[in-house]
Amino acid sequence: MTAPSAPAPGGAYEWPAGKRSAFCFTVDVDAESPFLWSLKDAPPPRLLGQMEQRLFGPRVGIWRILDLLDRYGIKGSFYVPGVVAENHPELLPAFVERGHEVGLHGYFHEFATQASDAEFDGALDAALAVFARQGVTPVGFRSPAWEMTPHMLAEVRRRGLYDSSLMGYDHPYTIDGVVEAPVQWVLDDAVYFKFVGGGADHWPPAAPGPILDGWIDEFETLHRYGAMTMLTVHDWISGRAHRIRMLERLLDRVVADPAVWVATVAEVAAHHAASPNAARFSVPARTPEAIASRRHGGA
């Protein structure tokens, strides 16, 4: 029995005519950048394993993902740290040549929990400079590790970018004047498959079958609700052979329904900004007060 649709409190989200939901295929092209960030306060190790594992992404994995998207006629959104664009100058031109969107993803994949406001601003400007030297003007930003602060939102807004890092709805919304194209952890490959070895992991990578079943269920139910499926994969993780096959099986389902709007995140963000959705789904950024500052009534 099919459950009824459940629109959000603000009403149903309005997609382009003839479309019931949206699907975005996004790639966080992390490659070696998080590993480099982890070394900022430590001497470089003399070990090759993790670096080589991550370099599989720009050497092999990303090209398999690009070919996959070509086969399905899908344009994706690729979020690239500045250092990855600098170390692998063939990447941004290849993404643009194939018609994909390219967005910002920090410089060294800086974590919001570990970087100061000044470090964030410097990383954003450094990444923008790398992109400019390679002839690319991004319109979107995705925070490394998907965390934001009010300061980060303000800087993204000041530069006229959309953001794709938060999870307050499962369709686009506006937060502090910034168009937000939300992500969600259940549709991220790294939480299931990331495995760096060397004794650092507490469990092996998940088998792809149950994850694929969950992704298909999520996509089909979000479509029924008139929401958005924001899939996120990584070059060095989903470029492996059996995960390419997993993505093929998912995309077979996605492209079979003409009521699904398969779009880049930039296209979805532009639609939101130009539509009544922007005002109907608009929220302020809220951070919690310290518990000790709250007043409690006495008995």
C-alpha atoms as one frame of an Amber mdcrd trajectory, in Angstrom:
protein
   0.000   0.000   0.000   1.408   3.402  -0.988   1.582   5.979   1.779   0.084
   9.406   1.026   2.316  12.330   0.225   3.160  14.626   3.126   3.946  18.224
   2.091   6.089  20.375   4.372   4.362  22.875   6.711   5.102  25.646   4.209
   3.250  23.720   1.500   4.541  21.691  -1.406   7.806  22.803  -2.951   7.337
  24.126  -6.488   9.549  22.543  -9.147   9.673  23.441 -12.855   6.558  22.552
 -14.844   6.110  18.827 -15.318   8.567  17.890 -12.550   7.628  16.394  -9.190
  11.083  16.205  -7.593  14.751  16.883  -8.260  17.839  14.674  -8.325  21.397
  16.022  -8.085  24.497  13.911  -8.624  27.322  15.568  -6.731  30.963  14.677
  -6.221  33.170  15.952  -3.418  36.539  15.700  -5.155  38.519  15.426  -1.925
  41.443  13.326  -3.231  44.399  13.969  -0.908  43.138  17.225   0.639  41.689
  15.936   3.978  44.876  13.941   4.533  46.963  17.086   3.994  44.746  19.054
   6.404  45.222  16.374   9.056  48.984  17.031   8.919  48.769  20.760   9.651
  50.001  20.314  13.239  52.097  17.185  12.702  55.169  16.221  10.672  54.440
  14.379   7.417  54.439  10.597   7.873  56.880   8.354   6.027  54.050   6.023
   4.959  52.559   5.822   1.463  49.328   3.857   1.959  46.743   6.543   2.679
  48.190   9.038   0.192  48.211   6.471  -2.615  44.695   5.325  -1.723  43.417
   8.863  -2.063  45.366   9.545  -5.260  43.429   6.712  -6.880  40.664   9.330
  -7.123  42.265  11.846  -9.503  44.208   9.114 -11.311  41.364   6.659 -11.966
  38.158   7.073  -9.961  37.075  10.506 -11.129  37.383   9.499 -14.791  35.172
   6.473 -14.232  32.588   8.732 -12.606  32.768  11.191 -15.508  32.279   8.383
 -18.017  29.343   7.079 -15.953  27.612  10.464 -16.112  28.264  10.711 -19.843
  26.592   7.329 -20.392  23.452   8.508 -18.601  23.466  12.015 -20.040  23.650
  13.548 -16.553  25.361  16.827 -15.655  26.803  16.740 -12.149  28.171  19.182
  -9.602  31.813  18.726  -8.577  33.014  20.430  -5.382  36.786  20.747  -5.492
  39.213  21.888  -2.760  41.658  24.501  -3.981  44.704  22.351  -3.318  43.231
  19.509  -5.392  42.601  21.866  -8.318  46.164  23.162  -7.956  47.800  19.727
  -7.645  45.748  18.241 -10.486  45.245  21.062 -13.019  43.641  18.688 -15.522
  40.500  18.293 -13.374  38.639  21.622 -13.562  39.001  21.917 -17.367  37.761
  18.327 -17.779  34.693  18.974 -15.633  33.840  22.168 -17.520  34.499  20.612
 -20.940  31.986  17.853 -20.194  29.361  20.387 -19.126  29.447  19.876 -15.381
  29.230  22.450 -12.613  32.322  23.141 -10.515  31.945  24.472  -6.959  34.184
  25.415  -4.039  35.058  22.971  -1.243  37.594  24.836   0.883  41.295  24.874
   0.146  42.792  22.070   2.277  39.334  20.641   3.138  39.406  22.663   6.373
  36.963  21.515   9.055  34.755  24.270  10.446  35.384  22.848  13.926  39.145
  23.283  13.509  39.504  26.489  11.483  39.130  30.054  12.749  37.031  32.639
  10.942  40.224  34.143   9.525  41.428  30.732   8.324  38.091  30.123   6.622
  38.207  33.493   4.859  41.789  32.905   3.722  41.006  29.401   2.477  37.967
  30.627   0.538  39.930  33.430  -1.117  42.851  31.104  -1.907  40.514  28.579
  -3.539  38.795  31.311  -5.548  42.198  32.487  -6.778  43.114  28.969  -7.950
  39.808  28.642  -9.785  40.267  32.074 -11.393  43.736  31.133 -12.652  42.177
  28.075 -14.296  39.391  30.130 -15.888  36.532  28.898 -13.687  34.057  31.111
 -11.824  32.129  29.038  -9.256  28.645  30.002  -8.077  28.376  27.523  -5.203
  30.137  26.428  -2.037  30.058  23.193  -0.056  31.718  23.115   3.330  34.197
  20.318   4.035  32.567  17.866   6.468  29.224  19.690   5.973  29.307  22.160
   8.838  28.718  25.913   8.764  28.857  28.860  11.146  26.981  32.174  10.901
  30.269  33.794   9.893  30.765  31.289   7.085  27.219  31.881   5.821  27.834
  35.639   5.837  31.023  35.244   3.804  29.307  32.938   1.326  26.492  35.486
   0.961  28.969  38.358   0.549  30.522  36.537  -2.410  27.138  35.836  -4.024
  27.399  32.051  -3.695  24.808  29.433  -2.853  25.625  26.881  -0.152  25.204
  23.099  -0.098  26.248  22.022   3.401  23.209  22.025   5.703  20.202  19.781
   6.257  17.254  21.880   7.461  14.885  20.664   4.699  15.040  17.981   2.039
  14.440  20.558  -0.683  16.157  23.938  -1.219  15.562  26.748   1.250  16.942
  30.157   2.196  18.973  30.662   5.385  20.251  34.096   6.405  19.756  35.226
   2.806  21.788  32.356   1.332  20.219  29.804  -1.005  20.773  26.419   0.644
  20.718  23.209  -1.420  20.689  20.669   1.418  22.697  17.497   1.738  22.073
  14.508   3.981  24.383  11.902   5.468  22.315   8.885   4.427  23.033   9.751
   0.771  26.804  10.132   1.230  29.072   7.262   0.202  31.831   8.016   2.714
  29.808   7.118   5.807  29.434   3.562   4.462  32.573   2.926   2.436  35.418
   5.109   3.710  38.249   2.863   4.888  41.785   4.132   5.294  43.445   1.091
   6.884  46.455   1.057   9.167  44.322   0.142  12.158  42.411   3.440  12.131
  39.042   1.896  11.196  36.626   0.216  13.607  34.681  -1.777  10.990  35.068
  -2.869   7.370  33.381  -1.074   4.453  29.693  -1.883   4.023  28.490  -4.231
   1.303  26.961  -2.191  -1.539  23.696  -4.159  -1.837  21.936  -2.960   1.335
  23.205   0.593   0.790  21.817   0.614  -2.748  18.457  -0.629  -1.441  18.391
   2.223   1.055  19.333   4.820  -1.552  16.611   3.608  -3.912  14.049   3.711
  -1.096  15.156   7.232  -0.183  15.002   8.430  -3.792  11.571   6.899  -4.479
  10.062   8.259  -1.258  11.554  11.728  -1.680  10.133  11.739  -5.198   6.719
  10.882  -3.804   7.027  13.741  -1.298   8.045  16.175  -4.035  11.467  16.756
  -2.453  15.087  16.507  -3.632  17.569  13.635  -3.717  21.061  15.049  -3.186
  23.499  12.193  -3.792  27.130  12.777  -2.780  30.018  10.527  -3.769  33.788
  10.871  -3.604  36.371  10.325  -6.316  38.556   7.908  -4.367  35.627   5.964
  -2.863  32.929   5.550  -5.521  35.401   5.327  -8.382  36.035   1.717  -7.316
  34.568  -0.846  -9.692  31.735  -2.394  -7.652  30.546   1.038  -6.537  30.353
   2.195 -10.147  28.036  -0.767 -10.729  26.006   0.288  -7.696  25.640   3.804
  -9.101  24.558   2.400 -12.467  21.707   0.527 -10.790  20.608   3.659  -8.946
  20.743   5.849 -12.051  18.737   3.277 -14.005  15.857   4.046 -11.610  16.370
   7.810 -11.590  16.410   8.432 -15.341  13.435   6.118 -15.978  10.960   8.647
 -14.496  10.419  11.779 -16.616   8.914  13.592 -13.622  12.348  13.680 -11.952
  14.276  16.862 -12.703  17.912  15.725 -13.021  19.864  18.946 -12.612  23.070
  20.470 -11.333  22.967  22.074  -7.915  23.558  25.455  -9.555  20.409  24.951
 -11.649  18.403  23.974  -8.576  19.742  26.963  -6.616  18.900  29.367  -9.458
  15.379  27.927  -9.690  14.902  28.422  -5.960  16.154  32.015  -5.976  13.840
  32.997  -8.859  10.737  31.237  -7.512   8.193  31.849  -4.717   9.971  29.055
  -2.829  12.699  31.500  -1.781  10.357  33.505   0.446   8.115  30.611   1.509
  11.024  28.515   2.774  13.233  31.109   4.468  14.730  30.685   7.933  17.276
  32.442  10.165  20.454  30.687  11.247  20.013  29.538  14.831  22.768  28.535
  17.217  21.902  27.337  20.733  22.380  29.373  23.879  24.632  28.018  26.580
  22.471  26.028  28.988  23.862  27.963  31.952  22.528  31.223  30.485  18.935
  30.046  30.427  16.595  31.160  33.152  14.557  28.571  34.965  11.584  29.202
  37.181  12.001  28.158  40.787   9.654  25.852  42.669
